[in-house]
Short mmCIF file of C-alpha atoms (C1' of nucleotides) in Angstrom, two decimals:
data_model
loop_
_atom_site.label_atom_id
_atom_site.label_comp_id
_atom_site.label_asym_id
_atom_site.label_seq_id
_atom_site.Cartn_x
_atom_site.Cartn_y
_atom_site.Cartn_z
CA MET V 162 -0.03 0.00 0.19
CA SER V 163 1.30 3.42 -0.62
CA GLU V 164 0.50 6.91 0.73
CA SER V 165 3.89 8.53 0.17
CA ALA V 166 4.12 11.66 2.07
CA SER V 167 6.63 13.16 -0.15
CA PRO V 168 8.17 16.55 0.08
CA VAL V 169 7.80 18.20 -3.44
CA LYS V 170 9.16 16.60 -5.94
CA PHE V 171 8.02 17.95 -9.33
CA ARG V 172 7.69 20.92 -10.19
CA PRO V 173 5.57 22.82 -13.16
CA GLU V 174 9.19 24.22 -14.68
CA GLU V 175 10.81 20.41 -14.30
CA ILE V 176 7.55 18.60 -16.64
CA PRO V 177 8.55 18.41 -20.12
CA ALA V 178 7.03 20.32 -22.84
CA GLU V 179 5.42 16.90 -24.12
CA LEU V 180 4.97 13.75 -22.72
CA GLY V 181 3.12 11.00 -23.47
CA GLY V 182 2.44 12.46 -26.84
CA LEU V 183 0.43 15.29 -24.68
CA ARG V 184 1.20 19.08 -25.17
CA MET V 185 1.83 19.90 -21.63
CA THR V 186 0.35 23.50 -21.01
CA LYS V 187 0.70 25.61 -17.72
CA GLN V 188 -2.23 24.37 -16.54
CA ARG V 189 -1.69 20.33 -17.21
CA LYS V 190 1.73 20.69 -15.69
CA GLU V 191 0.16 22.33 -12.62
CA VAL V 192 -2.31 19.73 -12.06
CA TYR V 193 -0.37 16.74 -12.95
CA CYS V 194 2.24 18.28 -10.44
CA LEU V 195 -0.41 18.45 -8.04
CA LEU V 196 -0.98 14.90 -8.32
CA MET V 197 2.73 13.60 -8.37
CA ASP V 198 3.16 15.61 -5.33
CA GLN V 199 0.86 14.99 -3.25
CA ARG V 200 -0.58 11.35 -3.82
CA ASP V 201 -4.08 11.19 -2.12
CA HIS V 202 -6.36 10.18 -4.75
CA PRO V 203 -7.88 14.14 -4.76
CA THR V 204 -10.96 14.60 -6.80
CA ALA V 205 -11.25 17.54 -9.19
CA GLN V 206 -12.59 19.73 -6.84
CA ASP V 207 -9.82 18.85 -4.36
CA VAL V 208 -7.04 19.56 -7.23
CA PHE V 209 -9.33 22.79 -8.44
CA ILE V 210 -8.59 24.06 -4.88
CA ARG V 211 -5.24 23.72 -4.30
CA ALA V 212 -4.63 24.65 -8.44
CA LYS V 213 -6.04 27.56 -7.77
CA GLU V 214 -3.24 28.49 -4.84
CA ARG V 215 -0.45 29.14 -7.83
CA MET V 216 -3.00 29.86 -10.48
CA PRO V 217 -5.46 32.13 -9.08
CA ASN V 218 -7.37 32.25 -12.47
CA ILE V 219 -7.41 28.82 -13.36
CA SER V 220 -11.31 27.62 -14.10
CA LEU V 221 -12.99 23.81 -13.00
CA ALA V 222 -13.39 23.36 -16.18
CA THR V 223 -10.10 23.53 -16.88
CA VAL V 224 -9.18 21.54 -14.10
CA TYR V 225 -11.72 18.95 -15.74
CA ASN V 226 -10.64 19.48 -19.37
CA CYS V 227 -6.55 18.40 -17.82
CA LEU V 228 -7.46 15.18 -16.23
CA GLU V 229 -9.56 14.28 -18.83
CA ALA V 230 -6.54 14.80 -21.33
CA LEU V 231 -4.54 13.49 -18.86
CA VAL V 232 -6.24 10.47 -18.27
CA ASN V 233 -6.99 9.85 -22.35
CA HIS V 234 -2.97 9.85 -22.54
CA GLU V 235 -2.61 7.50 -19.59
CA LEU V 236 -0.93 9.40 -17.25
CA VAL V 237 -2.76 9.33 -14.78
CA ARG V 238 -5.68 6.79 -13.67
CA GLN V 239 -9.32 8.07 -12.92
CA VAL V 240 -10.43 6.10 -9.64
CA ASN V 241 -14.30 5.44 -8.75
CA PHE V 242 -15.99 4.63 -5.56
CA ASP V 243 -19.42 4.05 -6.50
CA ARG V 244 -21.19 7.52 -7.44
CA ALA V 245 -18.53 9.89 -5.33
CA PRO V 246 -17.11 12.37 -7.65
CA SER V 247 -14.16 10.59 -9.63
CA ARG V 248 -10.94 10.82 -8.10
CA TYR V 249 -7.64 11.04 -9.93
CA CYS V 250 -4.06 9.12 -9.71
CA PRO V 251 -0.83 9.14 -11.03
CA ASN V 252 0.26 5.84 -10.31
CA LEU V 253 0.75 3.90 -13.76
CA GLU V 254 1.28 0.69 -12.19
CA GLU V 255 -1.33 -2.14 -11.80
CA HIS V 256 -3.10 -1.71 -8.57
CA VAL V 257 -6.65 -1.11 -6.88
CA HIS V 258 -7.87 0.84 -4.49
CA PHE V 259 -8.78 0.53 -0.51
CA GLN V 260 -10.70 3.28 0.96
CA ASP V 261 -10.58 3.26 4.80
CA LEU V 262 -13.89 3.70 6.12
CA GLU V 263 -12.90 5.96 9.04
CA THR V 264 -10.60 8.17 7.63
CA GLY V 265 -11.54 8.36 4.18
CA ALA V 266 -8.13 8.14 2.79
CA ILE V 267 -7.93 5.91 -0.04
CA HIS V 268 -4.77 3.52 -0.55
CA ASP V 269 -3.05 1.45 -3.45
CA VAL V 270 -3.37 -2.47 -3.16
CA VAL V 271 -1.54 -4.54 -5.59
CA PHE V 272 -1.91 -8.14 -6.62
CA LYS V 273 -0.15 -10.92 -5.61
CA LYS V 274 3.02 -11.41 -7.62
CA GLY V 275 2.53 -14.23 -10.81
CA ILE V 276 -1.32 -13.71 -10.25
CA ASN V 277 -4.09 -14.16 -13.30
CA ILE V 278 -7.35 -12.93 -13.68
CA ASN V 279 -7.80 -16.76 -14.57
CA ASP V 280 -6.67 -17.66 -10.52
CA PHE V 281 -9.32 -16.15 -9.16
CA LEU V 282 -11.90 -15.26 -11.08
CA GLU V 283 -14.37 -18.46 -13.35
CA LEU V 284 -14.35 -16.97 -16.65
CA PRO V 285 -15.60 -18.12 -19.59
CA GLU V 286 -13.24 -19.76 -22.17
CA GLY V 287 -12.25 -17.47 -24.24
CA VAL V 288 -12.94 -13.84 -23.07
CA GLU V 289 -10.78 -11.27 -23.67
CA VAL V 290 -10.54 -8.96 -20.16
CA ARG V 291 -9.66 -5.09 -21.38
CA GLU V 292 -10.52 -3.32 -18.35
CA LEU V 293 -10.46 -4.28 -14.92
CA GLU V 294 -11.53 -2.55 -12.18
CA LEU V 295 -11.28 -3.26 -8.18
CA THR V 296 -12.15 -1.27 -5.32
CA LEU V 297 -12.47 -2.75 -1.81
CA LYS V 298 -13.63 -0.90 1.33
CA GLY V 299 -13.26 -1.83 5.02
CA ILE V 300 -10.95 -1.08 7.83
CA MET V 301 -7.11 -0.52 8.11
CA PRO V 302 -5.61 -1.25 11.81
CA SER V 303 -4.35 1.66 13.58
CA SER V 304 -0.75 -0.04 13.42
CA THR V 305 -1.21 0.10 9.32
CA LYS V 306 -3.24 3.78 8.74
CA LYS V 307 0.40 5.69 8.96
CA ASN V 308 1.74 4.19 6.12
CA MET L 141 -21.88 -15.87 -16.42
CA SER L 142 -25.45 -15.69 -16.84
CA GLU L 143 -28.05 -13.48 -18.55
CA SER L 144 -30.49 -15.58 -17.77
CA ALA L 145 -33.43 -15.17 -20.49
CA SER L 146 -36.85 -16.73 -18.41
CA PRO L 147 -40.33 -16.07 -18.55
CA VAL L 148 -42.47 -14.27 -15.86
CA LYS L 149 -41.66 -15.94 -13.33
CA PHE L 150 -42.09 -13.24 -10.76
CA ARG L 151 -45.74 -11.63 -10.38
CA PRO L 152 -45.86 -8.93 -7.87
CA GLU L 153 -49.20 -10.24 -6.68
CA GLU L 154 -46.95 -12.97 -5.34
CA ILE L 155 -44.25 -10.59 -3.20
CA PRO L 156 -44.91 -10.79 0.45
CA ALA L 157 -46.14 -7.75 1.97
CA GLU L 158 -42.72 -7.33 4.16
CA LEU L 159 -38.86 -8.93 2.46
CA GLY L 160 -35.96 -8.63 4.47
CA GLY L 161 -37.64 -6.60 6.96
CA LEU L 162 -38.60 -3.91 3.80
CA ARG L 163 -42.15 -3.19 3.84
CA MET L 164 -43.18 -4.25 0.29
CA THR L 165 -45.47 -1.56 -1.37
CA LYS L 166 -47.14 -1.60 -5.21
CA GLN L 167 -44.23 -0.08 -6.52
CA ARG L 168 -41.45 -1.57 -4.99
CA LYS L 169 -42.99 -5.09 -5.74
CA GLU L 170 -43.49 -4.20 -9.37
CA VAL L 171 -39.47 -2.54 -9.46
CA TYR L 172 -38.03 -5.98 -7.52
CA CYS L 173 -40.20 -8.16 -10.06
CA LEU L 174 -38.77 -6.34 -13.09
CA LEU L 175 -35.71 -6.64 -11.99
CA MET L 176 -36.34 -10.56 -11.23
CA ASP L 177 -37.67 -11.43 -14.09
CA GLN L 178 -35.30 -9.48 -16.62
CA ARG L 179 -31.95 -9.71 -15.14
CA ASP L 180 -30.11 -7.82 -17.34
CA HIS L 181 -29.21 -5.08 -15.15
CA PRO L 182 -31.53 -2.08 -15.80
CA THR L 183 -30.37 1.44 -15.14
CA ALA L 184 -32.81 3.50 -12.97
CA GLN L 185 -34.03 4.81 -16.44
CA ASP L 186 -34.84 1.30 -18.02
CA VAL L 187 -36.91 0.32 -14.68
CA PHE L 188 -38.98 3.18 -14.81
CA ILE L 189 -39.80 2.55 -18.71
CA ARG L 190 -40.92 -0.95 -18.14
CA ALA L 191 -42.53 0.15 -14.52
CA LYS L 192 -44.96 2.49 -16.89
CA GLU L 193 -46.37 -0.08 -18.74
CA ARG L 194 -48.18 -1.38 -15.51
CA MET L 195 -47.93 1.12 -13.43
CA PRO L 196 -48.45 4.56 -15.73
CA ASN L 197 -48.30 6.72 -12.81
CA ILE L 198 -45.55 5.61 -11.30
CA SER L 199 -42.82 8.42 -11.23
CA LEU L 200 -39.16 8.06 -11.29
CA ALA L 201 -38.48 9.45 -7.90
CA THR L 202 -40.41 6.66 -6.72
CA VAL L 203 -38.31 4.17 -9.26
CA TYR L 204 -34.95 5.68 -7.66
CA ASN L 205 -36.48 5.56 -3.87
CA CYS L 206 -38.05 1.95 -4.48
CA LEU L 207 -34.17 0.98 -5.66
CA GLU L 208 -32.90 2.53 -2.93
CA ALA L 209 -34.69 0.30 -0.19
CA LEU L 210 -34.60 -2.43 -2.08
CA VAL L 211 -30.28 -2.16 -2.21
CA ASN L 212 -30.49 -0.54 1.52
CA HIS L 213 -32.54 -3.86 2.84
CA GLU L 214 -29.85 -5.85 0.69
CA LEU L 215 -32.38 -7.50 -1.82
CA VAL L 216 -30.67 -6.08 -4.94
CA ARG L 217 -26.92 -5.23 -5.41
CA GLN L 218 -26.46 -1.44 -6.86
CA VAL L 219 -23.79 -1.63 -9.66
CA ASN L 220 -21.70 0.92 -11.07
CA PHE L 221 -19.37 1.15 -13.99
CA ASP L 222 -17.29 4.07 -14.38
CA ARG L 223 -19.53 7.19 -13.76
CA ALA L 224 -22.55 5.64 -16.12
CA PRO L 225 -26.21 5.79 -14.17
CA SER L 226 -25.76 2.84 -11.86
CA ARG L 227 -27.15 -0.28 -13.27
CA TYR L 228 -29.54 -2.81 -10.63
CA CYS L 229 -28.94 -6.59 -9.77
CA PRO L 230 -31.09 -8.70 -7.98
CA ASN L 231 -28.33 -11.51 -7.98
CA LEU L 232 -27.31 -11.64 -4.09
CA GLU L 233 -24.53 -14.37 -4.72
CA GLU L 234 -20.96 -13.18 -4.68
CA HIS L 235 -20.57 -12.11 -7.91
CA VAL L 236 -19.11 -9.44 -10.32
CA HIS L 237 -19.81 -8.02 -13.12
CA PHE L 238 -18.21 -8.28 -16.81
CA GLN L 239 -19.62 -5.31 -19.33
CA ASP L 240 -19.59 -7.14 -22.93
CA LEU L 241 -17.84 -3.50 -24.87
CA GLU L 242 -19.36 -5.04 -28.48
CA THR L 243 -22.96 -5.48 -27.01
CA GLY L 244 -23.07 -3.37 -23.81
CA ALA L 245 -24.39 -6.53 -21.96
CA ILE L 246 -23.26 -7.16 -18.91
CA HIS L 247 -22.47 -10.58 -17.34
CA ASP L 248 -22.69 -12.00 -13.73
CA VAL L 249 -18.98 -13.76 -13.41
CA VAL L 250 -18.18 -15.82 -9.66
CA PHE L 251 -14.85 -16.28 -7.91
CA LYS L 252 -13.15 -19.63 -8.62
CA LYS L 253 -14.34 -21.84 -5.58
CA GLY L 254 -12.61 -21.83 -2.59
CA ILE L 255 -10.77 -18.11 -3.56
CA ASN L 256 -9.54 -15.80 -0.19
CA ILE L 257 -9.01 -12.44 -1.08
CA ASN L 258 -5.56 -12.52 0.59
CA ASP L 259 -4.67 -15.17 -2.21
CA PHE L 260 -4.67 -12.40 -4.92
CA LEU L 261 -4.27 -9.47 -3.26
CA GLU L 262 -1.43 -7.68 -0.99
CA LEU L 263 -3.16 -6.44 1.54
CA PRO L 264 -1.74 -5.23 4.76
CA GLU L 265 -2.21 -7.52 7.68
CA GLY L 266 -4.94 -6.97 9.79
CA VAL L 267 -7.07 -4.82 7.26
CA GLU L 268 -10.69 -5.89 7.51
CA VAL L 269 -12.50 -5.80 4.04
CA ARG L 270 -16.02 -5.12 4.27
CA GLU L 271 -17.15 -4.49 0.54
CA LEU L 272 -15.77 -5.35 -3.09
CA GLU L 273 -16.26 -3.93 -6.50
CA LEU L 274 -14.76 -5.70 -9.28
CA THR L 275 -15.94 -4.77 -12.80
CA LEU L 276 -14.54 -5.91 -15.99
CA LYS L 277 -15.09 -4.83 -19.55
CA GLY L 278 -13.46 -6.86 -22.29
CA ILE L 279 -14.87 -8.87 -25.44
CA MET L 280 -16.83 -11.93 -24.92
CA PRO L 281 -16.38 -14.48 -27.81
CA SER L 282 -19.99 -15.10 -29.77
CA SER L 283 -19.86 -18.50 -29.16
CA THR L 284 -20.64 -17.63 -25.46
CA LYS L 285 -22.45 -14.42 -25.93
CA LYS L 286 -25.57 -16.12 -26.25
CA ASN L 287 -25.09 -17.66 -22.63
"C1'" DG O 243 -55.73 8.34 11.84
"C1'" DT O 244 -51.10 8.02 11.77
"C1'" DG O 245 -46.79 7.35 10.00
"C1'" DA O 246 -45.00 6.00 5.52
"C1'" DA O 247 -44.70 5.93 0.76
"C1'" DT O 248 -45.91 8.45 -3.84
"C1'" DG O 249 -46.13 11.59 -7.23
"C1'" DC O 250 -44.49 15.76 -8.97
"C1'" DA O 251 -41.43 19.89 -9.25
"C1'" DA O 252 -37.76 21.77 -8.14
"C1'" DA O 253 -33.21 21.38 -7.27
"C1'" DA O 254 -28.33 19.48 -6.11
"C1'" DC O 255 -24.82 17.78 -7.82
"C1'" DC O 256 -20.68 16.14 -11.15
"C1'" DT O 257 -19.25 16.61 -15.35
"C1'" DT O 258 -19.37 18.97 -19.98
"C1'" DT O 259 -20.14 22.16 -23.58
"C1'" DG O 260 -20.18 26.40 -26.20
"C1'" DC O 261 -17.83 30.36 -26.98
"C1'" DA O 262 -15.10 34.38 -27.31
"C1'" DA O 263 -10.45 35.40 -25.71
"C1'" DC O 264 -5.93 34.26 -25.33
"C1'" DT O 265 -1.52 31.38 -26.20
"C1'" DG O 266 2.19 29.57 -28.24
"C1'" DG O 267 4.29 27.61 -31.82
"C1'" DC C 44 -0.99 33.23 -38.41
"C1'" DC C 45 -3.70 29.69 -36.51
"C1'" DA C 46 -4.45 25.26 -33.88
"C1'" DG C 47 -5.19 24.13 -29.85
"C1'" DT C 48 -6.40 25.56 -25.25
"C1'" DT C 49 -8.23 28.52 -21.50
"C1'" DG C 50 -11.90 30.55 -18.41
"C1'" DC C 51 -16.44 31.96 -17.94
"C1'" DA C 52 -21.21 30.93 -17.94
"C1'" DA C 53 -24.66 28.05 -19.38
"C1'" DA C 54 -26.14 23.53 -20.31
"C1'" DG C 55 -26.45 17.96 -19.74
"C1'" DG C 56 -27.35 14.10 -16.78
"C1'" DT C 57 -28.35 11.19 -13.01
"C1'" DT C 58 -29.91 11.32 -8.40
"C1'" DT C 59 -31.96 13.41 -4.52
"C1'" DT C 60 -35.19 16.60 -1.74
"C1'" DG C 61 -38.92 19.28 -0.22
"C1'" DC C 62 -43.94 18.69 0.38
"C1'" DA C 63 -48.80 18.10 -0.25
"C1'" DT C 64 -51.40 13.93 -0.92
"C1'" DT C 65 -52.22 9.36 -0.81
"C1'" DC C 66 -51.48 5.03 0.84
"C1'" DA C 67 -52.22 1.18 4.13
"C1'" DC C 68 -52.21 -0.80 8.45
#
DNA sequence: GTGAATGCAAAACCTTTGCAACTGG
DNA sequence: CCAGTTGCAAAGGTTTTGCATTCAC
């Protein structure tokens, strides 16, 4: 699981003008850096509020547009829990999400090494799985919460 | 996988006045029967349109209220794919959902017998999982589609 | 008769869109 | 100069809510 509390590592100035085929504008860099720095799975609103600190004129629509562009170019993942506002996650490694019902915090969880989807699901012969989204909710022991 | 095309088996008249602690009104019976009869994971809109055939005065808000009540009393499951409208499913056995990207149809998929969540996920010691939602998207071979 | 459920309309909420102004190459 | 992006406001789609009316015990 991860919820890395790192000092600011990513600065907009350091982001190249293009990333994964996407032209990185000032706003896209800002949004992307926010996600990379504070990997706490913020909503678009959360990103908007944080982005305004450094770019007071940024609009919520632009934040949505930036997030959509980043998601489409697979620089960021969109995470949905039920019908709650989407959250965004820059962790591109295969993982699923666990939400702590006590704190609301979302943690990344990885699959066991070497596990295959057919090892745990009864899928019919020949089905081709293109996307998988797994979300969990539950209680983290407080000893683990700090991680 | 299931997509049972059954003749009408459930009729509102046959539903008891109370189910799982929920008082079954005329509308709730209707909604519940629709779900039980046509197990195709309809949206609230779908249910509304179907329900109106037999209850022309039913309102969309009532359909939402009924579905919410049924979900809260665990008579029906709410299924979310991304941010698409919620779908509803009366299959209470543990299962996950697979959406065929070609037809849009949703199929129920079960876990391998005896499989435990810790067999495929790297969960930290002591975590208590309360809810699990797994959705898949992909392509079904046409030979399997008819099931 | 009384508490709960319905139906209607309006509101709430998240997200997308239209469009004029701006940006950056 | 021009395609693409922004910011703003308005619209969109899904779901919820307020409230008067109706229903069922």
